[in-house]
Amino acid sequence: MSDRVTAVLTDVLDGRWAHIRQAVRERLGAEFVTVPGETGDQARERISRLIRELPADVGVAAAFPSRYGGSDDPGGSTVAAEMLGQVDLSLMVKAGVQWGLFGGAVVALGTERHHEAYLRDILTADLMGCFAMTETGHGSDVQQLRTTCTYDPASQSFDLHTPHEAARKDYIGNAARDGRMAVVFAQLVTGGKSYGVHAWLVPIRDEHGNPMPGVTLGDAGAKAGLLGVDNGRISFDHVVVPRDMLLDRYGQVAADGTYTSSIENDTRRFFTMLGTLVRGRVTVGAAASAATRSALTIAVRYGETRRQFTSPGADREIVLNDYLAHQRKLLPALARSYAYAFAQEELAVTMAEIFALDEPDEHRQRELESRAAGLKAMQTWHATRTIQMCREACGGAGYLAENRIAGLKADTDVFTTFEGDNTVLLQLVAKGLLTGYRDAFGSLDGWGRATFVAEQVREMVLERTAARSLIHRLVDAVSGRDEEVAVTDRGWHLAAFEDREKHILEGAIRRLRNGAETKKDRPFEIFNDVQDHVLAAATAHIERITLEAFVAGIERADDPAARELLSKVCDLYALTTIEADKAWFLEHGRLTPARSKTITAVINDLLRELRPHMRALVDAFAVPDEWLNAAILREEPARQEAMAKQDDALRAAQLT
Amino acid sequence: MSDRVTAVLTDVLDGRWAHIRQAVRERLGAEFVTVPGETGDQARERISRLIRELPADVGVAAAFPSRYGGSDDPGGSTVAAEMLGQVDLSLMVKAGVQWGLFGGAVVALGTERHHEAYLRDILTADLMGCFAMTETGHGSDVQQLRTTCTYDPASQSFDLHTPHEAARKDYIGNAARDGRMAVVFAQLVTGGKSYGVHAWLVPIRDEHGNPMPGVTLGDAGAKAGLLGVDNGRISFDHVVVPRDMLLDRYGQVAADGTYTSSIENDTRRFFTMLGTLVRGRVTVGAAASAATRSALTIAVRYGETRRQFTSPGADREIVLNDYLAHQRKLLPALARSYAYAFAQEELAVTMAEIFALDEPDEHRQRELESRAAGLKAMQTWHATRTIQMCREACGGAGYLAENRIAGLKADTDVFTTFEGDNTVLLQLVAKGLLTGYRDAFGSLDGWGRATFVAEQVREMVLERTAARSLIHRLVDAVSGRDEEVAVTDRGWHLAAFEDREKHILEGAIRRLRNGAETKKDRPFEIFNDVQDHVLAAATAHIERITLEAFVAGIERADDPAARELLSKVCDLYALTTIEADKAWFLEHGRLTPARSKTITAVINDLLRELRPHMRALVDAFAVPDEWLNAAILREEPARQEAMAKQDDALRAAQLT
């Protein structure tokens, strides 16, 4: 593999925001990188300092309006945050809290007076803030938050109150130490009526760092990871909040207490408000994948050097990456990481396009939210599994802080449940897919014959296709019976993924419809009994759009050797995804037993073919050595040399 | 579920060493339990203190000969260590290093003069020691250790030397702080010839804690978990070791340098020596499962209290454990934990029996080592997956140290690679299965026709069957074609597991034999090309003996209701194991597509049936509340009450 091919791969992976990725790589040196073995206090101290030393031009606040120092580039800001995920995940989360969640909420939910008053200081981190949404009692279902904020026309102010412990704000970044203000989410009550969850800007600490009157601040204490983030708890005891501190872009309260909003339905308004915050999920998925690429780089490079066990007739012990079992662990995860890199890039591009629209497009906005949720769930689970696997692939060395993987694992672990629990997010994806049908058919009861449903499903699925014409061409090129098509045929992969999604979704719909008829008195069971089925539909959906993004991404490589290599990696992603679910394909007559076995054999062939390119494939991730900061990468080559010398000396002694 | 049934389950799970389990539960109070959020120094300090405060009668040194203060009860000692895994895993590992590895090596590899001189002080922890086997360059393949220990007849002493950094002892418990001696493993050289790896007792620190001359001690530094264990590094610069410090039970060096041993072959001798240390693997698997039971107890009890999302028409939000997706996460893992509890008990009983034999039984010893390796691998992976899942099932709360699961995860993580890398261990299991054939057939080349092989396979597999007559009866009772047998038929489960193991093993043998013919010049590839297949055989083998142990364990419950419940849990273990590999059953014509789908449906039915018993099933683990030490278990019930009151008040206000 030539350096040129690696460079082409890096270009393709870096994508539209290559300039931001490159800027972060160049500007953030060793002084920004995770320090292994710090105490919690040391980590918080360091991160609090570094957050203010981040160079402005690396893009962390790129999403801010340019008039306040940003560059109106939300896509760029998620990419910058993603890159921080390879530098230090506490720094990434702290930046995400400050500029993404806190600053982002002021931008998206506030109006000009809030922007004018606070955005400049937020951008410079002179005003550190919190995003106080989650409560101890409600994280996934934030519509049910129990904090209340009640308007009093007499004083022209709100009364912000935490009625009991379950309503305290919990896990809040910047709350335990650095935050001076918070965007607080609470149930808006005015004129004796509740209008659902809204957000207010509330000072929580004075200039000396002491809690404001009525505000109780606590520390969430030690955590599994992210030691540098000061997560805390906030309670409000009838805190007075001036009327103009309501972030009132989507809902306004007049001086007399009259409530107005351009969106009449409380639920719809709330989800519209939440929708503007989609960037958080886009960022978390991206950062999880970035950290995964770091872990894979360490494990693959270590596996390329480290040797263990001898083989008859061989002079030296066997390199770990030569073992089939090691390839079976690392390479499919590597292929999936490539797939997600392309899917994530497509997601960021889509987000940038939608944010740039003059007129909001609700359909595309909803699709964006669904994909952001789904890709966040899939990427963070992939991170958790893969970093754990990399830890094990490095043996005991993987458990030591000095080799970095332990920290990557501990820090990313929470991503599977924060910014939305993954299972809940996949349910959201499924709901989006089902809602498509509801829109088309009016309601569950009104659906027509099953065959009619089937046709519609095909249409809905296809509508969601990215790189549509290319995908169509490839699928249409698949001719003959399945059995006759090579299992490495791209069109067959695409057709198989699409067919699986469609069929699982149809099955779920059928079962939901049956349930709606037979379980009229048990509404919870109608949905709960098919929850696993519905989650499978969501997974199949995200895996399909991920494959399509990969296929589209290959086309961006302008070098035949790079394209060929990417194509093999894509084969591996497609086939290991099918293999993982091959029982489904067998159960539904999509694979014969013989063809199913062939897939496993072809995967093993692919592993052999990709073996020589493992190093190049991780080098293409272009993670700077000083970011990897792993002792085993620095030290192991010399050890292997010493052992080879020892072996040679022993052999020479035996020969003489 | 009555308390009586729970008590019966606890009895059955507690098994032969119930008295030790009960003693640990009663004797180790809150002062021994993990402290969340400690720094590394604080944790080491605390654990170093507690290791000396452990009451002697809780059994941690039960394996020691009674004349030195033990009770000749190796099974009891693994159970005591297992129980420590629920108290504090650092304490468990520290105890394992002191009494299991270090003390155990002196007992097993030393002779009377070593026992007389050191065992009493080792038992009281007045002499703290290390088990210095692993080197930076060799962990899995310890036969290739690079430390040398060369005998010099002139001085009648050994020269212990670390030739280069790859040969330094690494990850060694007790090395960074507390250890005063070490059992050091090195290549024994005498008369210019190497006799393979042996062990010596070597002082590493003087009474002031300073390194002995020629000994360099280092700290392995911060780790992902097990903060209370002082893992370190040891190097030797031509350290003089007196001749009588060789632990010489299996190999002796006379004053003139003559080497003698009752076992001629170096490799066989080495593995015999290693075999005496099997207790380490038995303990690690057990402790991993004990920690898993703690995590499941926390997640299930939290899921029983915590509510999230409303359902139409319901007064309160839905309890997490009512969601099918939540049951799908927790219950199969719970069923597998029951299965491993029975398999582990059987393993400990077998070990106790073999250790008690007057005449060593090499066949049974090898089977014990194989099962210990396999169950260690399967239980530690189960722990890693399940504790992670429990972490996520508790949402953000699972990430906080105060809720304990984060610590359980971090501490047990290393178990998948220590005391043997899991993949290497499964390979060992597979090798044992294949070696059975080699013994029967002479050599790979000498194998007869495939049909003959098949008959032999059946015999070999059956020979390994536990609770043989019961299993036979159940399997024989399966009549008619597979399609006609209920998927909950126990005989069918047993037959399916056995058939799968046999078939996978036969396939691997066939492929190895083909490879031996066609790849004569590429010996590494013969094995490597079927590595995944061979590992699958090992997994199927362990899953089969685990099922058989579960089936035998059910019989021990002397209460019909308890037996019925256990039987359902066993159904769930058997069916989810089949479901996870159902592609194999479909590919090989063992399941029709229709029957395969039925399995998934029946699993969902089982989840519904077991739902009301979730709490009882974890209560039967009998983990004391103060050991669980999870804030969410203490606090969440009151929060739910407060929210229910708030809801009631709101409803009342609306009604009036």
Coordinates of C-alpha atoms in Angstrom, one line a residue, chain A residues 146-607:
Chain A
R146 CA -41.1 18.2 37.0
T147 CA -39.4 21.5 37.5
T148 CA -42.0 24.3 37.3
C149 CA -41.6 27.9 36.2
T150 CA -44.8 29.9 37.0
Y151 CA -45.4 33.4 35.8
D152 CA -46.7 36.0 38.2
P153 CA -48.1 39.1 36.4
A154 CA -47.8 41.2 39.6
S155 CA -44.1 41.0 39.8
Q156 CA -43.6 40.4 36.0
S157 CA -41.3 37.5 36.8
F158 CA -41.3 33.7 36.9
D159 CA -41.1 31.5 40.0
L160 CA -38.6 28.7 39.2
H161 CA -39.1 25.8 41.5
T162 CA -37.9 22.2 42.2
P163 CA -40.8 20.5 43.9
H164 CA -38.9 17.4 45.1
E165 CA -35.6 15.5 44.7
A166 CA -36.7 13.7 41.5
A167 CA -37.1 17.1 39.9
R168 CA -33.5 18.4 40.6
K169 CA -31.4 18.9 37.6
D170 CA -28.8 16.1 37.5
Y171 CA -25.7 15.1 35.5
I172 CA -25.4 18.7 34.4
G173 CA -22.0 19.6 32.9
N174 CA -20.4 22.8 34.2
A175 CA -22.7 22.7 37.2
A176 CA -20.4 21.5 39.9
R177 CA -17.7 24.1 39.4
D178 CA -17.5 26.4 36.4
G179 CA -21.0 27.3 35.3
R180 CA -22.3 30.9 36.0
M181 CA -25.5 30.6 34.1
A182 CA -27.8 27.8 33.1
V183 CA -30.4 27.3 30.4
V184 CA -33.0 25.7 32.6
F185 CA -35.8 23.6 31.2
A186 CA -39.1 23.6 33.1
Q187 CA -42.9 23.4 32.7
L188 CA -44.1 26.9 31.9
V189 CA -47.2 27.8 33.8
T190 CA -49.1 31.1 33.3
G191 CA -52.7 32.0 34.0
G192 CA -53.1 28.7 35.9
K193 CA -52.4 26.7 32.7
S194 CA -49.3 24.7 31.7
Y195 CA -47.9 25.1 28.3
G196 CA -45.3 22.4 28.4
V197 CA -41.5 22.6 28.7
H198 CA -39.7 25.9 27.9
A199 CA -36.2 27.2 28.7
W200 CA -35.0 30.2 30.7
L201 CA -31.6 31.7 31.2
V202 CA -30.9 31.7 34.9
P203 CA -27.8 32.9 36.8
I204 CA -26.6 30.1 39.2
R205 CA -23.3 31.5 40.6
D206 CA -22.2 35.0 41.4
E207 CA -18.9 36.4 40.4
H208 CA -17.2 34.8 43.4
G209 CA -18.5 31.4 42.4
N210 CA -21.1 31.2 45.2
P211 CA -24.5 29.9 44.5
M212 CA -27.2 32.5 43.8
P213 CA -30.0 32.9 46.3
G214 CA -32.4 30.0 46.2
V215 CA -30.0 27.9 44.1
T216 CA -28.5 24.8 45.6
L217 CA -25.6 23.3 43.7
G218 CA -24.3 19.8 44.2
D219 CA -21.6 17.6 42.7
A220 CA -22.5 14.4 40.9
G221 CA -19.3 13.0 42.3
A222 CA -16.9 10.5 40.9
K223 CA -17.8 8.9 37.5
A224 CA -16.7 6.0 35.4
G225 CA -14.9 8.5 33.1
L226 CA -14.9 12.1 31.8
L227 CA -13.2 13.1 35.0
G228 CA -12.4 16.5 33.6
V229 CA -16.1 17.4 33.3
D230 CA -17.7 18.9 36.5
N231 CA -21.1 17.3 36.3
G232 CA -23.4 18.5 39.0
R233 CA -26.9 18.9 40.4
I234 CA -29.0 22.1 40.6
S235 CA -32.1 22.7 42.7
F236 CA -34.2 25.9 42.7
D237 CA -36.1 27.1 45.8
H238 CA -38.7 29.5 44.3
V239 CA -36.0 31.4 42.4
V240 CA -37.2 34.7 40.8
V241 CA -36.5 34.8 37.1
P242 CA -37.2 38.1 35.2
R243 CA -39.7 37.8 32.4
D244 CA -37.2 38.6 29.7
M245 CA -35.0 35.6 30.6
L246 CA -37.5 33.3 29.0
L247 CA -35.8 32.1 25.8
D248 CA -38.9 33.0 23.8
R249 CA -38.3 32.2 20.2
Y250 CA -41.0 29.6 20.1
G251 CA -43.3 30.8 23.0
Q252 CA -43.8 34.2 24.5
V253 CA -45.3 35.4 27.7
A254 CA -46.7 38.9 27.7
A255 CA -46.4 41.2 30.7
D256 CA -50.0 40.4 31.7
G257 CA -49.2 36.7 31.5
T258 CA -50.8 36.0 28.1
Y259 CA -49.1 33.1 26.3
T260 CA -48.5 33.2 22.6
S261 CA -46.7 30.9 20.2
S262 CA -46.6 30.3 16.4
I263 CA -47.0 26.5 17.2
E264 CA -50.3 25.8 18.9
N265 CA -49.8 22.2 20.0
D266 CA -47.7 21.9 23.2
T267 CA -46.1 18.6 22.2
R268 CA -45.3 19.7 18.7
R269 CA -43.8 23.0 20.0
F270 CA -41.7 21.1 22.4
F271 CA -40.3 18.7 19.8
T272 CA -39.7 21.6 17.5
M273 CA -37.6 23.2 20.2
L274 CA -35.8 20.0 20.8
G275 CA -35.2 19.6 17.1
T276 CA -33.2 22.8 17.0
L277 CA -30.8 21.0 19.4
V278 CA -30.1 18.1 17.0
R279 CA -26.5 19.1 16.8
G280 CA -25.8 17.6 20.2
R281 CA -26.7 14.1 18.9
V282 CA -24.8 14.6 15.7
T283 CA -21.7 15.5 17.7
V284 CA -21.9 12.7 20.2
G285 CA -22.1 10.1 17.5
A286 CA -19.2 11.7 15.7
A287 CA -17.0 11.9 18.7
A288 CA -17.7 8.3 19.7
S289 CA -16.6 7.2 16.3
A290 CA -13.5 9.4 16.4
A291 CA -12.5 7.8 19.7
T292 CA -13.2 4.4 18.2
R293 CA -10.8 5.3 15.3
S294 CA -8.1 6.2 17.9
A295 CA -8.6 2.8 19.7
L296 CA -8.5 0.9 16.5
T297 CA -5.3 2.7 15.4
I298 CA -3.6 1.7 18.7
A299 CA -4.8 -1.9 18.6
V300 CA -4.0 -2.4 14.9
R301 CA -0.6 -0.8 15.2
Y302 CA 0.2 -2.8 18.3
G303 CA -1.0 -6.0 16.7
E304 CA 1.3 -5.3 13.8
T305 CA 4.3 -5.3 16.1
R306 CA 3.5 -7.6 18.9
R307 CA 4.3 -11.3 18.6
Q308 CA 3.1 -14.2 20.6
F309 CA 3.4 -18.0 20.1
T310 CA 5.7 -19.8 17.7
S311 CA 4.9 -21.8 14.7
P312 CA 6.8 -24.9 13.6
G313 CA 9.7 -23.9 11.4
A314 CA 9.4 -20.1 11.9
D315 CA 12.3 -18.1 13.2
R316 CA 10.3 -15.7 15.2
E317 CA 7.0 -15.7 17.0
I318 CA 3.8 -14.9 15.1
V319 CA 2.6 -11.3 14.7
L320 CA -0.8 -10.9 16.3
N321 CA -2.4 -9.4 13.2
D322 CA -1.6 -12.7 11.3
Y323 CA -4.0 -14.6 13.4
L324 CA -7.4 -15.2 11.8
A325 CA -9.1 -14.7 15.2
H326 CA -7.4 -11.3 15.6
Q327 CA -8.4 -10.3 12.1
R328 CA -11.9 -11.4 12.9
K329 CA -12.0 -9.0 15.8
L330 CA -10.3 -6.0 14.3
L331 CA -11.1 -5.9 10.6
P332 CA -15.0 -6.0 10.7
A333 CA -14.9 -3.3 13.4
L334 CA -12.5 -1.3 11.2
A335 CA -14.8 -1.7 8.2
R336 CA -17.8 -0.6 10.3
S337 CA -15.8 2.4 11.4
Y338 CA -15.3 3.4 7.8
A339 CA -19.0 2.9 7.1
Y340 CA -19.9 5.2 10.0
A341 CA -17.4 7.8 8.9
F342 CA -19.2 8.1 5.6
A343 CA -22.6 8.0 7.1
Q344 CA -21.6 10.7 9.7
E345 CA -20.2 12.9 7.0
E346 CA -23.5 12.6 5.0
L347 CA -25.4 13.4 8.2
A348 CA -23.3 16.6 8.8
V349 CA -23.7 17.7 5.2
T350 CA -27.5 17.1 5.4
M351 CA -27.6 19.1 8.6
A352 CA -25.7 22.0 7.1
E353 CA -28.0 22.0 4.1
I354 CA -31.2 22.0 6.2
F355 CA -29.9 24.7 8.6
A356 CA -29.0 26.8 5.6
L357 CA -32.6 26.7 4.2
D358 CA -34.5 30.0 4.2
E359 CA -37.7 28.2 4.6
P360 CA -37.8 25.3 7.2
D361 CA -38.6 22.0 5.6
E362 CA -40.4 19.9 8.2
H363 CA -40.1 16.7 6.4
R364 CA -36.3 16.9 5.9
Q365 CA -35.9 18.2 9.5
R366 CA -37.7 15.2 10.8
E367 CA -35.6 12.8 8.7
L368 CA -32.5 14.6 9.9
E369 CA -33.5 14.1 13.5
S370 CA -34.3 10.5 12.9
R371 CA -30.9 9.8 11.3
A372 CA -29.1 11.8 13.9
A373 CA -30.8 9.7 16.6
G374 CA -30.2 6.4 14.8
L375 CA -26.5 7.1 13.9
K376 CA -25.9 8.3 17.4
A377 CA -27.2 5.1 18.9
M378 CA -25.4 2.8 16.4
Q379 CA -22.1 4.7 16.6
T380 CA -22.0 4.9 20.3
W381 CA -22.7 1.2 20.7
H382 CA -20.1 0.4 18.1
A383 CA -17.7 2.6 20.1
T384 CA -18.4 0.7 23.4
R385 CA -18.0 -2.7 21.8
T386 CA -15.1 -1.9 19.6
I387 CA -13.0 0.0 22.2
Q388 CA -13.6 -2.9 24.6
M389 CA -12.5 -5.3 21.9
C390 CA -9.4 -3.2 21.3
R391 CA -8.7 -3.2 25.0
E392 CA -8.7 -7.0 25.0
A393 CA -6.7 -7.2 21.8
C394 CA -3.9 -5.3 23.6
G395 CA -4.0 -7.8 26.5
G396 CA -3.0 -6.5 29.9
A397 CA -1.4 -3.5 28.3
G398 CA -4.8 -2.4 27.2
Y399 CA -5.8 -2.1 30.8
L400 CA -3.1 0.4 31.7
A401 CA -3.9 4.1 31.6
E402 CA -0.6 4.8 29.9
N403 CA -1.8 3.0 26.8
R404 CA -4.9 5.2 26.4
I405 CA -7.5 2.7 25.5
A406 CA -8.8 2.4 29.0
G407 CA -9.5 6.1 29.1
L408 CA -11.2 6.1 25.7
K409 CA -13.5 3.3 26.9
A410 CA -14.3 4.9 30.2
D411 CA -14.9 8.3 28.7
T412 CA -17.1 7.2 25.8
D413 CA -19.1 4.7 27.8
V414 CA -21.7 7.3 28.9
F415 CA -22.4 8.2 25.2
T416 CA -24.7 5.2 24.9
T417 CA -27.2 6.8 27.3
F418 CA -26.5 10.6 27.2
E419 CA -28.1 12.9 24.6
G420 CA -30.8 10.2 24.7
D421 CA -30.7 6.6 25.7
N422 CA -29.8 4.5 22.7
T423 CA -32.8 2.2 22.9
V424 CA -35.1 5.2 23.2
L425 CA -33.4 6.8 20.2
L426 CA -33.9 3.7 18.1
Q427 CA -37.5 3.7 19.0
L428 CA -37.6 7.3 17.8
V429 CA -36.2 6.1 14.5
A430 CA -38.8 3.4 14.3
K431 CA -41.5 5.8 15.2
G432 CA -40.3 8.0 12.3
L433 CA -40.5 5.1 9.9
L434 CA -44.0 4.2 11.1
T435 CA -45.2 7.8 11.1
G436 CA -44.4 7.9 7.5
Y437 CA -47.1 5.3 7.0
R438 CA -49.5 7.0 9.3
D439 CA -49.1 10.1 7.2
A440 CA -49.7 8.1 4.1
F441 CA -52.6 6.1 5.4
G442 CA -54.3 8.5 7.8
S443 CA -54.3 6.3 10.8
L444 CA -53.6 2.8 12.0
D445 CA -57.2 1.8 11.6
G446 CA -57.4 3.1 8.1
W447 CA -54.7 1.0 6.5
G448 CA -55.8 -0.9 3.5
R449 CA -55.0 -4.4 2.3
A450 CA -51.5 -5.9 3.2
T451 CA -50.4 -5.9 -0.5
F452 CA -51.2 -2.2 -0.8
V453 CA -49.2 -1.6 2.3
A454 CA -46.3 -3.5 0.8
E455 CA -46.2 -1.3 -2.3
Q456 CA -46.2 1.8 -0.2
V457 CA -43.4 0.5 2.0
R458 CA -41.2 0.1 -1.1
E459 CA -41.9 3.7 -2.0
M460 CA -41.3 5.1 1.5
V461 CA -38.0 3.2 1.8
L462 CA -36.8 4.4 -1.5
E463 CA -37.7 7.9 -0.8
R464 CA -35.2 7.8 2.0
T465 CA -32.4 6.7 -0.2
A466 CA -29.2 8.7 -0.4
A467 CA -27.1 8.9 -3.6
R468 CA -30.3 7.7 -5.2
S469 CA -29.3 7.3 -8.9
L470 CA -26.1 5.4 -8.1
I471 CA -27.9 3.1 -5.8
H472 CA -30.6 2.5 -8.3
R473 CA -28.2 1.7 -11.0
L474 CA -26.3 -0.8 -8.8
V475 CA -29.5 -2.5 -7.6
D476 CA -31.0 -2.7 -11.1
A477 CA -27.8 -4.2 -12.4
V478 CA -28.4 -7.3 -10.2
S479 CA -29.9 -9.8 -12.6
G480 CA -30.9 -13.4 -12.3
R481 CA -31.9 -15.3 -9.2
D482 CA -30.2 -14.4 -6.0
E483 CA -28.3 -17.7 -5.9
E484 CA -26.5 -16.8 -9.1
V485 CA -25.3 -13.4 -8.0
A486 CA -21.8 -13.2 -6.4
V487 CA -22.1 -12.5 -2.7
T488 CA -19.6 -9.6 -3.2
D489 CA -22.0 -7.9 -5.7
R490 CA -22.7 -4.4 -4.5
G491 CA -26.1 -4.3 -6.0
W492 CA -27.0 -7.5 -4.2
H493 CA -25.8 -6.0 -0.9
L494 CA -27.9 -2.9 -1.4
A495 CA -30.9 -4.9 -2.4
A496 CA -30.5 -7.3 0.5
F497 CA -30.3 -4.4 3.1
E498 CA -33.3 -2.7 1.5
D499 CA -35.3 -5.8 1.3
R500 CA -34.6 -6.7 4.9
E501 CA -35.6 -3.2 6.2
K502 CA -38.8 -3.2 4.2
H503 CA -39.8 -6.7 5.3
I504 CA -39.1 -6.2 9.0
L505 CA -41.0 -2.9 8.9
E506 CA -43.9 -4.5 7.1
G507 CA -44.0 -7.3 9.6
A508 CA -44.0 -4.8 12.5
I509 CA -46.8 -2.9 10.9
R510 CA -48.8 -6.0 10.4
R511 CA -48.3 -7.0 14.0
L512 CA -49.2 -3.5 15.3
R513 CA -52.3 -3.5 13.2
N514 CA -53.3 -6.9 14.5
G515 CA -52.6 -5.8 18.1
A516 CA -54.7 -2.7 17.6
E517 CA -57.6 -4.9 16.8
T518 CA -57.1 -7.6 19.5
K519 CA -55.7 -5.6 22.4
K520 CA -58.0 -2.5 22.3
D521 CA -58.2 -2.5 26.1
R522 CA -54.5 -2.9 26.7
P523 CA -52.9 0.0 24.7
F524 CA -49.5 -0.4 26.3
E525 CA -49.2 -4.0 25.1
I526 CA -50.0 -3.2 21.5
F527 CA -46.7 -1.5 21.2
N528 CA -44.8 -3.3 23.9
D529 CA -45.4 -6.8 22.5
V530 CA -43.6 -5.8 19.2
Q531 CA -40.9 -3.6 20.7
D532 CA -38.1 -5.9 19.8
H533 CA -39.5 -6.1 16.2
V534 CA -39.7 -2.4 16.0
L535 CA -36.2 -1.9 17.2
A536 CA -35.0 -4.4 14.6
A537 CA -36.6 -2.3 11.9
A538 CA -34.8 0.8 13.2
T539 CA -31.5 -1.0 13.2
A540 CA -32.0 -2.4 9.7
H541 CA -32.9 1.2 8.5
I542 CA -29.7 2.7 9.9
E543 CA -27.6 -0.1 8.6
R544 CA -29.1 0.5 5.2
I545 CA -28.5 4.2 5.0
T546 CA -25.0 3.6 6.4
L547 CA -24.2 1.1 3.5
E548 CA -25.6 3.6 1.0
A549 CA -23.4 6.4 2.4
F550 CA -20.4 4.1 2.1
V551 CA -21.2 3.2 -1.5
A552 CA -21.6 6.9 -2.3
G553 CA -18.3 7.7 -0.5
I554 CA -16.3 5.2 -2.5
E555 CA -17.1 7.3 -5.6
R556 CA -15.3 10.2 -4.0
A557 CA -11.9 8.5 -4.1
D558 CA -10.2 9.6 -7.3
D559 CA -7.6 6.9 -7.3
P560 CA -8.3 3.4 -8.6
A561 CA -6.2 1.6 -6.0
A562 CA -7.9 3.5 -3.2
R563 CA -11.3 2.8 -4.7
E564 CA -10.5 -0.9 -4.9
L565 CA -9.4 -1.0 -1.3
L566 CA -12.4 0.9 -0.1
S567 CA -14.6 -1.4 -2.1
K568 CA -13.2 -4.4 -0.3
V569 CA -13.7 -2.7 3.1
C570 CA -17.3 -2.0 2.0
D571 CA -17.7 -5.7 1.1
L572 CA -16.6 -6.6 4.6
Y573 CA -19.0 -4.1 6.2
A574 CA -21.9 -5.4 4.1
L575 CA -21.1 -9.1 4.5
T576 CA -20.4 -9.0 8.2
T577 CA -23.6 -7.1 8.7
I578 CA -25.5 -9.7 6.8
E579 CA -23.6 -12.5 8.6
A580 CA -24.6 -11.0 12.0
D581 CA -28.2 -11.3 11.0
K582 CA -28.0 -14.3 8.7
A583 CA -30.6 -16.2 10.7
W584 CA -33.1 -13.6 9.5
F585 CA -32.1 -14.0 5.9
L586 CA -32.3 -17.8 6.3
E587 CA -35.6 -17.7 8.1
H588 CA -37.1 -15.6 5.4
G589 CA -35.8 -17.6 2.4
R590 CA -33.4 -14.8 1.4
L591 CA -30.4 -17.0 1.8
T592 CA -30.1 -20.7 1.2
P593 CA -28.0 -22.6 3.7
A594 CA -25.3 -23.1 1.1
R595 CA -25.1 -19.4 0.3
S596 CA -25.1 -18.5 3.9
K597 CA -22.0 -20.7 4.5
T598 CA -20.4 -19.1 1.5
I599 CA -20.8 -15.7 3.1
T600 CA -18.7 -16.8 6.0
A601 CA -16.1 -18.3 3.7
V602 CA -15.9 -15.1 1.6
I603 CA -15.5 -13.0 4.8
N604 CA -12.5 -15.1 5.8
D605 CA -11.1 -14.6 2.3
L606 CA -11.6 -10.8 2.6
L607 CA -9.8 -10.8 5.9

